[in-house]
């Protein structure tokens, strides 16, 4: 298992936009971030069980929501970010989901043939133990970690009509640092700034040009007879001043 040492905690929290706590013992959020940064060896062999037999065996073992040891996760695996880094991490309340489902096999649908030393219970290893890189030729039947999350979460939310229903309900877009994107000379003028913005946001700029905020034309309670004619404005005589 590869895990970040505690000395790297401050940098990790800063990158995630979370201020580190003053306590020396990691808080639940800090622990979740450290766990999210871990990668574990890939489980190659899993036990073959049909869903009913799997559910019955877990029930016979007495394994249920009361056995949940870690109730909160931050789904921010480097395995996912290596393939796509467009969204911020997803917060996942493991305890709440386990309590509502009452059936651990709905998500923990396979068991490794061999016990994993990093897992508190070999029956409920983390998702990234079996699902890692997408389109692994050695395991073509397995979706990658991102696909596994989506296949588990989306149908259940739709069926239960609970929880996030759209992409942006779970994912907040990761806005890139424009300091690394914008290319402007020292002391640029207004036209240079506008041109640089349009280099990436051409569609948005074109949409604004056709809006009433830009054209200053259209029905208005402040024009005579509420007509479409505007005697003075950006669409006629005034210069664009912003």
PDB file of C-alpha atoms in Angstrom, residues 12-236:
ATOM      1  CA  UNK A  12      -2.610  17.646   0.513  1.00  0.00           C
ATOM      2  CA  UNK A  13      -5.232  19.575   2.455  1.00  0.00           C
ATOM      3  CA  UNK A  14      -4.171  22.869   0.883  1.00  0.00           C
ATOM      4  CA  UNK A  15      -4.515  21.371  -2.608  1.00  0.00           C
ATOM      5  CA  UNK A  16      -8.013  20.192  -1.689  1.00  0.00           C
ATOM      6  CA  UNK A  17      -8.943  23.611  -0.324  1.00  0.00           C
ATOM      7  CA  UNK A  18      -9.232  22.401   3.256  1.00  0.00           C
ATOM      8  CA  UNK A  19      -7.451  24.204   6.095  1.00  0.00           C
ATOM      9  CA  UNK A  20      -5.527  21.782   8.331  1.00  0.00           C
ATOM     10  CA  UNK A  21      -6.788  21.398  11.868  1.00  0.00           C
ATOM     11  CA  UNK A  22      -4.690  22.403  14.837  1.00  0.00           C
ATOM     12  CA  UNK A  23      -4.982  18.965  16.456  1.00  0.00           C
ATOM     13  CA  UNK A  24      -2.253  16.432  15.915  1.00  0.00           C
ATOM     14  CA  UNK A  25      -4.812  13.638  15.569  1.00  0.00           C
ATOM     15  CA  UNK A  26      -6.313  13.745  12.052  1.00  0.00           C
ATOM     16  CA  UNK A  27      -9.962  14.735  11.890  1.00  0.00           C
ATOM     17  CA  UNK A  28     -12.475  12.707   9.908  1.00  0.00           C
ATOM     18  CA  UNK A  29     -12.007  14.938   6.867  1.00  0.00           C
ATOM     19  CA  UNK A  30      -8.238  14.689   7.072  1.00  0.00           C
ATOM     20  CA  UNK A  31      -8.387  10.931   7.431  1.00  0.00           C
ATOM     21  CA  UNK A  32     -10.694  10.712   4.421  1.00  0.00           C
ATOM     22  CA  UNK A  33      -8.286  12.767   2.302  1.00  0.00           C
ATOM     23  CA  UNK A  34      -5.346  10.595   3.303  1.00  0.00           C
ATOM     24  CA  UNK A  35      -7.312   7.460   2.500  1.00  0.00           C
ATOM     25  CA  UNK A  36      -8.350   8.892  -0.872  1.00  0.00           C
ATOM     26  CA  UNK A  37      -4.701   9.457  -1.791  1.00  0.00           C
ATOM     27  CA  UNK A  38      -3.790   5.821  -1.155  1.00  0.00           C
ATOM     28  CA  UNK A  39      -3.437   3.234  -3.885  1.00  0.00           C
ATOM     29  CA  UNK A  40      -3.592  -0.465  -3.091  1.00  0.00           C
ATOM     30  CA  UNK A  41      -2.392  -3.537  -5.025  1.00  0.00           C
ATOM     31  CA  UNK A  42      -4.824  -4.800  -7.639  1.00  0.00           C
ATOM     32  CA  UNK A  43      -6.870  -7.845  -6.660  1.00  0.00           C
ATOM     33  CA  UNK A  44      -6.416 -10.312  -9.492  1.00  0.00           C
ATOM     34  CA  UNK A  45      -8.459 -13.282  -8.325  1.00  0.00           C
ATOM     35  CA  UNK A  46     -11.997 -12.918  -6.994  1.00  0.00           C
ATOM     36  CA  UNK A  47     -14.406 -15.537  -5.748  1.00  0.00           C
ATOM     37  CA  UNK A  48     -17.147 -16.409  -8.215  1.00  0.00           C
ATOM     38  CA  UNK A  49     -20.578 -16.103  -6.619  1.00  0.00           C
ATOM     39  CA  UNK A  50     -23.976 -15.254  -8.003  1.00  0.00           C
ATOM     40  CA  UNK A  51     -25.671 -12.251  -6.326  1.00  0.00           C
ATOM     41  CA  UNK A  52     -28.145 -14.341  -4.311  1.00  0.00           C
ATOM     42  CA  UNK A  53     -25.490 -16.691  -2.941  1.00  0.00           C
ATOM     43  CA  UNK A  54     -23.273 -13.698  -2.123  1.00  0.00           C
ATOM     44  CA  UNK A  55     -26.102 -11.980  -0.241  1.00  0.00           C
ATOM     45  CA  UNK A  56     -26.976 -15.153   1.681  1.00  0.00           C
ATOM     46  CA  UNK A  57     -23.383 -15.779   2.711  1.00  0.00           C
ATOM     47  CA  UNK A  58     -22.893 -12.231   4.018  1.00  0.00           C
ATOM     48  CA  UNK A  59     -26.145 -12.581   5.935  1.00  0.00           C
ATOM     49  CA  UNK A  60     -24.949 -15.899   7.410  1.00  0.00           C
ATOM     50  CA  UNK A  61     -21.730 -14.183   8.485  1.00  0.00           C
ATOM     51  CA  UNK A  62     -23.806 -11.523  10.250  1.00  0.00           C
ATOM     52  CA  UNK A  63     -22.164  -8.789   8.206  1.00  0.00           C
ATOM     53  CA  UNK A  64     -24.244  -5.631   7.989  1.00  0.00           C
ATOM     54  CA  UNK A  65     -24.334  -1.842   8.474  1.00  0.00           C
ATOM     55  CA  UNK A  66     -23.363  -2.162  12.141  1.00  0.00           C
ATOM     56  CA  UNK A  67     -19.959  -3.443  11.015  1.00  0.00           C
ATOM     57  CA  UNK A  68     -19.094  -0.272   9.100  1.00  0.00           C
ATOM     58  CA  UNK A  69     -15.803   1.020  10.516  1.00  0.00           C
ATOM     59  CA  UNK A  70     -15.310   4.037   8.260  1.00  0.00           C
ATOM     60  CA  UNK A  71     -18.465   6.047   7.631  1.00  0.00           C
ATOM     61  CA  UNK A  72     -17.124   8.905   5.509  1.00  0.00           C
ATOM     62  CA  UNK A  73     -15.046   8.932   2.340  1.00  0.00           C
ATOM     63  CA  UNK A  74     -13.777  11.479  -0.152  1.00  0.00           C
ATOM     64  CA  UNK A  75     -13.775   9.914  -3.630  1.00  0.00           C
ATOM     65  CA  UNK A  76     -10.671  11.568  -5.007  1.00  0.00           C
ATOM     66  CA  UNK A  77      -8.521   8.667  -6.126  1.00  0.00           C
ATOM     67  CA  UNK A  78      -5.348   9.376  -8.132  1.00  0.00           C
ATOM     68  CA  UNK A  79      -6.463   6.477 -10.336  1.00  0.00           C
ATOM     69  CA  UNK A  80      -9.424   8.538 -11.530  1.00  0.00           C
ATOM     70  CA  UNK A  81      -7.565  11.842 -11.719  1.00  0.00           C
ATOM     71  CA  UNK A  82      -4.901  10.243 -13.901  1.00  0.00           C
ATOM     72  CA  UNK A  83      -7.583   9.728 -16.558  1.00  0.00           C
ATOM     73  CA  UNK A  84      -9.754  12.798 -16.011  1.00  0.00           C
ATOM     74  CA  UNK A  85      -9.340  15.728 -13.658  1.00  0.00           C
ATOM     75  CA  UNK A  86     -12.240  17.966 -14.654  1.00  0.00           C
ATOM     76  CA  UNK A  87     -14.203  17.718 -11.412  1.00  0.00           C
ATOM     77  CA  UNK A  88     -13.637  18.159  -7.701  1.00  0.00           C
ATOM     78  CA  UNK A  89     -13.807  15.238  -5.304  1.00  0.00           C
ATOM     79  CA  UNK A  90     -17.128  13.635  -4.333  1.00  0.00           C
ATOM     80  CA  UNK A  91     -18.065  13.328  -0.674  1.00  0.00           C
ATOM     81  CA  UNK A  92     -19.545   9.931   0.139  1.00  0.00           C
ATOM     82  CA  UNK A  93     -21.383   9.063   3.349  1.00  0.00           C
ATOM     83  CA  UNK A  94     -20.626   5.360   3.589  1.00  0.00           C
ATOM     84  CA  UNK A  95     -22.488   4.855   6.858  1.00  0.00           C
ATOM     85  CA  UNK A  96     -25.693   6.433   5.554  1.00  0.00           C
ATOM     86  CA  UNK A  97     -25.662   4.360   2.380  1.00  0.00           C
ATOM     87  CA  UNK A  98     -24.998   1.135   4.287  1.00  0.00           C
ATOM     88  CA  UNK A  99     -27.803   1.839   6.748  1.00  0.00           C
ATOM     89  CA  UNK A 100     -30.329   2.614   4.023  1.00  0.00           C
ATOM     90  CA  UNK A 101     -29.382  -0.344   1.858  1.00  0.00           C
ATOM     91  CA  UNK A 102     -29.027  -2.898   4.643  1.00  0.00           C
ATOM     92  CA  UNK A 103     -27.280  -5.139   2.117  1.00  0.00           C
ATOM     93  CA  UNK A 104     -23.505  -4.880   1.822  1.00  0.00           C
ATOM     94  CA  UNK A 105     -23.492  -7.088  -1.275  1.00  0.00           C
ATOM     95  CA  UNK A 106     -25.143  -4.377  -3.374  1.00  0.00           C
ATOM     96  CA  UNK A 107     -21.784  -2.607  -3.595  1.00  0.00           C
ATOM     97  CA  UNK A 108     -19.322  -5.202  -2.268  1.00  0.00           C
ATOM     98  CA  UNK A 109     -20.387  -7.718  -4.883  1.00  0.00           C
ATOM     99  CA  UNK A 110     -17.118  -9.707  -5.010  1.00  0.00           C
ATOM    100  CA  UNK A 111     -14.679 -11.092  -2.472  1.00  0.00           C
ATOM    101  CA  UNK A 112     -10.945 -11.514  -3.141  1.00  0.00           C
ATOM    102  CA  UNK A 113      -9.814 -15.130  -3.107  1.00  0.00           C
ATOM    103  CA  UNK A 114      -7.000 -14.151  -0.743  1.00  0.00           C
ATOM    104  CA  UNK A 115      -7.366 -11.888   2.275  1.00  0.00           C
ATOM    105  CA  UNK A 116      -6.030  -8.377   1.790  1.00  0.00           C
ATOM    106  CA  UNK A 117      -3.768  -7.230   4.658  1.00  0.00           C
ATOM    107  CA  UNK A 118      -4.884  -3.598   4.300  1.00  0.00           C
ATOM    108  CA  UNK A 119      -8.604  -4.355   4.604  1.00  0.00           C
ATOM    109  CA  UNK A 120     -10.341  -4.634   8.011  1.00  0.00           C
ATOM    110  CA  UNK A 121     -12.674  -7.226   6.514  1.00  0.00           C
ATOM    111  CA  UNK A 122     -11.819  -9.340   3.444  1.00  0.00           C
ATOM    112  CA  UNK A 123     -15.490  -9.415   2.481  1.00  0.00           C
ATOM    113  CA  UNK A 124     -15.702  -5.634   2.013  1.00  0.00           C
ATOM    114  CA  UNK A 125     -12.512  -4.440   0.365  1.00  0.00           C
ATOM    115  CA  UNK A 126     -12.519  -0.962  -1.120  1.00  0.00           C
ATOM    116  CA  UNK A 127     -13.701  -0.458  -4.704  1.00  0.00           C
ATOM    117  CA  UNK A 128     -10.218   0.475  -5.931  1.00  0.00           C
ATOM    118  CA  UNK A 129      -8.880  -2.921  -4.904  1.00  0.00           C
ATOM    119  CA  UNK A 130     -10.574  -4.518  -7.923  1.00  0.00           C
ATOM    120  CA  UNK A 131     -11.345  -1.497 -10.122  1.00  0.00           C
ATOM    121  CA  UNK A 132      -8.390   0.624 -11.130  1.00  0.00           C
ATOM    122  CA  UNK A 133      -7.311   1.675 -14.639  1.00  0.00           C
ATOM    123  CA  UNK A 134      -9.931   1.654 -17.376  1.00  0.00           C
ATOM    124  CA  UNK A 135      -9.705  -0.866 -20.227  1.00  0.00           C
ATOM    125  CA  UNK A 136      -7.145  -3.084 -18.528  1.00  0.00           C
ATOM    126  CA  UNK A 137      -6.421  -5.777 -21.163  1.00  0.00           C
ATOM    127  CA  UNK A 138      -5.701  -8.332 -18.432  1.00  0.00           C
ATOM    128  CA  UNK A 139      -9.188  -7.830 -16.960  1.00  0.00           C
ATOM    129  CA  UNK A 140     -11.412  -6.691 -19.850  1.00  0.00           C
ATOM    130  CA  UNK A 141     -14.588  -7.565 -17.945  1.00  0.00           C
ATOM    131  CA  UNK A 142     -13.869  -5.045 -15.185  1.00  0.00           C
ATOM    132  CA  UNK A 143     -14.756  -1.367 -15.532  1.00  0.00           C
ATOM    133  CA  UNK A 144     -12.221   1.146 -14.303  1.00  0.00           C
ATOM    134  CA  UNK A 145     -12.726   2.860 -10.968  1.00  0.00           C
ATOM    135  CA  UNK A 146     -14.645   5.791 -12.406  1.00  0.00           C
ATOM    136  CA  UNK A 147     -16.913   3.463 -14.388  1.00  0.00           C
ATOM    137  CA  UNK A 148     -17.457   1.262 -11.336  1.00  0.00           C
ATOM    138  CA  UNK A 149     -18.553   4.253  -9.272  1.00  0.00           C
ATOM    139  CA  UNK A 150     -20.994   5.359 -11.955  1.00  0.00           C
ATOM    140  CA  UNK A 151     -22.410   1.878 -12.505  1.00  0.00           C
ATOM    141  CA  UNK A 152     -23.028   1.479  -8.788  1.00  0.00           C
ATOM    142  CA  UNK A 153     -24.350   4.968  -7.976  1.00  0.00           C
ATOM    143  CA  UNK A 154     -26.407   6.133 -10.951  1.00  0.00           C
ATOM    144  CA  UNK A 155     -28.884   3.215 -11.323  1.00  0.00           C
ATOM    145  CA  UNK A 156     -29.475   3.087  -7.561  1.00  0.00           C
ATOM    146  CA  UNK A 157     -30.163   6.823  -7.321  1.00  0.00           C
ATOM    147  CA  UNK A 158     -32.541   6.607 -10.275  1.00  0.00           C
ATOM    148  CA  UNK A 159     -34.336   3.570  -8.870  1.00  0.00           C
ATOM    149  CA  UNK A 160     -34.657   4.978  -5.353  1.00  0.00           C
ATOM    150  CA  UNK A 161     -35.337   8.510  -6.630  1.00  0.00           C
ATOM    151  CA  UNK A 162     -33.053   9.779  -3.910  1.00  0.00           C
ATOM    152  CA  UNK A 163     -29.682  11.459  -3.824  1.00  0.00           C
ATOM    153  CA  UNK A 164     -27.998  13.250  -6.714  1.00  0.00           C
ATOM    154  CA  UNK A 165     -29.810  12.820 -10.011  1.00  0.00           C
ATOM    155  CA  UNK A 166     -27.563  14.767 -12.375  1.00  0.00           C
ATOM    156  CA  UNK A 167     -23.815  14.969 -12.963  1.00  0.00           C
ATOM    157  CA  UNK A 168     -23.401  18.364 -11.314  1.00  0.00           C
ATOM    158  CA  UNK A 169     -25.309  17.210  -8.235  1.00  0.00           C
ATOM    159  CA  UNK A 170     -22.316  15.011  -7.398  1.00  0.00           C
ATOM    160  CA  UNK A 171     -19.509  16.774  -9.224  1.00  0.00           C
ATOM    161  CA  UNK A 172     -18.453  20.386  -8.944  1.00  0.00           C
ATOM    162  CA  UNK A 173     -16.342  21.473 -11.909  1.00  0.00           C
ATOM    163  CA  UNK A 174     -12.666  21.970 -11.231  1.00  0.00           C
ATOM    164  CA  UNK A 175     -11.960  25.516 -12.426  1.00  0.00           C
ATOM    165  CA  UNK A 176      -8.360  25.741 -13.633  1.00  0.00           C
ATOM    166  CA  UNK A 177      -6.039  28.397 -12.280  1.00  0.00           C
ATOM    167  CA  UNK A 178      -6.135  31.110 -14.931  1.00  0.00           C
ATOM    168  CA  UNK A 179      -2.680  32.261 -13.909  1.00  0.00           C
ATOM    169  CA  UNK A 180      -1.402  29.268 -15.829  1.00  0.00           C
ATOM    170  CA  UNK A 181      -3.722  29.809 -18.808  1.00  0.00           C
ATOM    171  CA  UNK A 182      -3.813  33.523 -19.557  1.00  0.00           C
ATOM    172  CA  UNK A 183      -1.087  34.960 -21.768  1.00  0.00           C
ATOM    173  CA  UNK A 184      -0.969  38.777 -21.621  1.00  0.00           C
ATOM    174  CA  UNK A 185       1.783  41.383 -21.878  1.00  0.00           C
ATOM    175  CA  UNK A 186       2.658  43.649 -18.972  1.00  0.00           C
ATOM    176  CA  UNK A 187       0.022  46.343 -18.447  1.00  0.00           C
ATOM    177  CA  UNK A 188      -2.382  45.118 -21.151  1.00  0.00           C
ATOM    178  CA  UNK A 189      -5.078  47.397 -22.489  1.00  0.00           C
ATOM    179  CA  UNK A 190      -8.786  46.592 -22.502  1.00  0.00           C
ATOM    180  CA  UNK A 191      -8.830  45.252 -26.063  1.00  0.00           C
ATOM    181  CA  UNK A 192      -5.942  42.872 -25.332  1.00  0.00           C
ATOM    182  CA  UNK A 193      -7.744  41.534 -22.271  1.00  0.00           C
ATOM    183  CA  UNK A 194     -10.948  41.003 -24.265  1.00  0.00           C
ATOM    184  CA  UNK A 195      -9.075  39.249 -27.062  1.00  0.00           C
ATOM    185  CA  UNK A 196      -7.337  36.934 -24.599  1.00  0.00           C
ATOM    186  CA  UNK A 197     -10.628  36.010 -22.930  1.00  0.00           C
ATOM    187  CA  UNK A 198     -12.153  35.265 -26.323  1.00  0.00           C
ATOM    188  CA  UNK A 199      -9.276  32.951 -27.171  1.00  0.00           C
ATOM    189  CA  UNK A 200     -10.908  30.276 -25.000  1.00  0.00           C
ATOM    190  CA  UNK A 201     -14.426  31.621 -24.505  1.00  0.00           C
ATOM    191  CA  UNK A 202     -15.409  32.447 -28.068  1.00  0.00           C
ATOM    192  CA  UNK A 203     -18.852  30.853 -27.820  1.00  0.00           C
ATOM    193  CA  UNK A 204     -19.689  32.792 -24.649  1.00  0.00           C
ATOM    194  CA  UNK A 205     -18.421  36.032 -26.172  1.00  0.00           C
ATOM    195  CA  UNK A 206     -20.578  35.524 -29.262  1.00  0.00           C
ATOM    196  CA  UNK A 207     -23.617  34.804 -27.083  1.00  0.00           C
ATOM    197  CA  UNK A 208     -23.091  38.028 -25.131  1.00  0.00           C
ATOM    198  CA  UNK A 209     -22.877  40.026 -28.371  1.00  0.00           C
ATOM    199  CA  UNK A 210     -26.435  38.952 -29.205  1.00  0.00           C
ATOM    200  CA  UNK A 211     -27.843  39.615 -25.746  1.00  0.00           C
ATOM    201  CA  UNK A 212     -29.796  42.690 -24.697  1.00  0.00           C
ATOM    202  CA  UNK A 213     -26.982  43.546 -22.285  1.00  0.00           C
ATOM    203  CA  UNK A 214     -24.690  44.103 -25.233  1.00  0.00           C
ATOM    204  CA  UNK A 215     -27.044  45.406 -27.903  1.00  0.00           C
ATOM    205  CA  UNK A 216     -29.162  47.658 -25.696  1.00  0.00           C
ATOM    206  CA  UNK A 217     -32.062  47.129 -28.036  1.00  0.00           C
ATOM    207  CA  UNK A 218     -35.460  45.710 -27.302  1.00  0.00           C
ATOM    208  CA  UNK A 219     -38.761  46.560 -25.596  1.00  0.00           C
ATOM    209  CA  UNK A 220     -38.217  48.809 -22.609  1.00  0.00           C
ATOM    210  CA  UNK A 221     -40.513  50.676 -20.207  1.00  0.00           C
ATOM    211  CA  UNK A 222     -38.080  53.577 -20.424  1.00  0.00           C
ATOM    212  CA  UNK A 223     -38.459  54.218 -24.173  1.00  0.00           C
ATOM    213  CA  UNK A 224     -41.307  56.119 -25.817  1.00  0.00           C
ATOM    214  CA  UNK A 225     -44.333  53.912 -26.460  1.00  0.00           C
ATOM    215  CA  UNK A 226     -42.246  50.891 -25.353  1.00  0.00           C
ATOM    216  CA  UNK A 227     -40.774  50.735 -28.849  1.00  0.00           C
ATOM    217  CA  UNK A 228     -37.719  48.785 -29.930  1.00  0.00           C
ATOM    218  CA  UNK A 229     -35.839  51.930 -30.884  1.00  0.00           C
ATOM    219  CA  UNK A 230     -33.098  53.098 -28.524  1.00  0.00           C
ATOM    220  CA  UNK A 231     -31.731  56.543 -29.266  1.00  0.00           C
ATOM    221  CA  UNK A 232     -28.537  56.088 -27.284  1.00  0.00           C
ATOM    222  CA  UNK A 233     -26.745  52.947 -26.171  1.00  0.00           C
ATOM    223  CA  UNK A 234     -24.169  50.331 -27.081  1.00  0.00           C
ATOM    224  CA  UNK A 235     -26.188  49.267 -30.064  1.00  0.00           C
ATOM    225  CA  UNK A 236     -26.166  52.743 -31.563  1.00  0.00           C
TER     226      UNK A 236
END
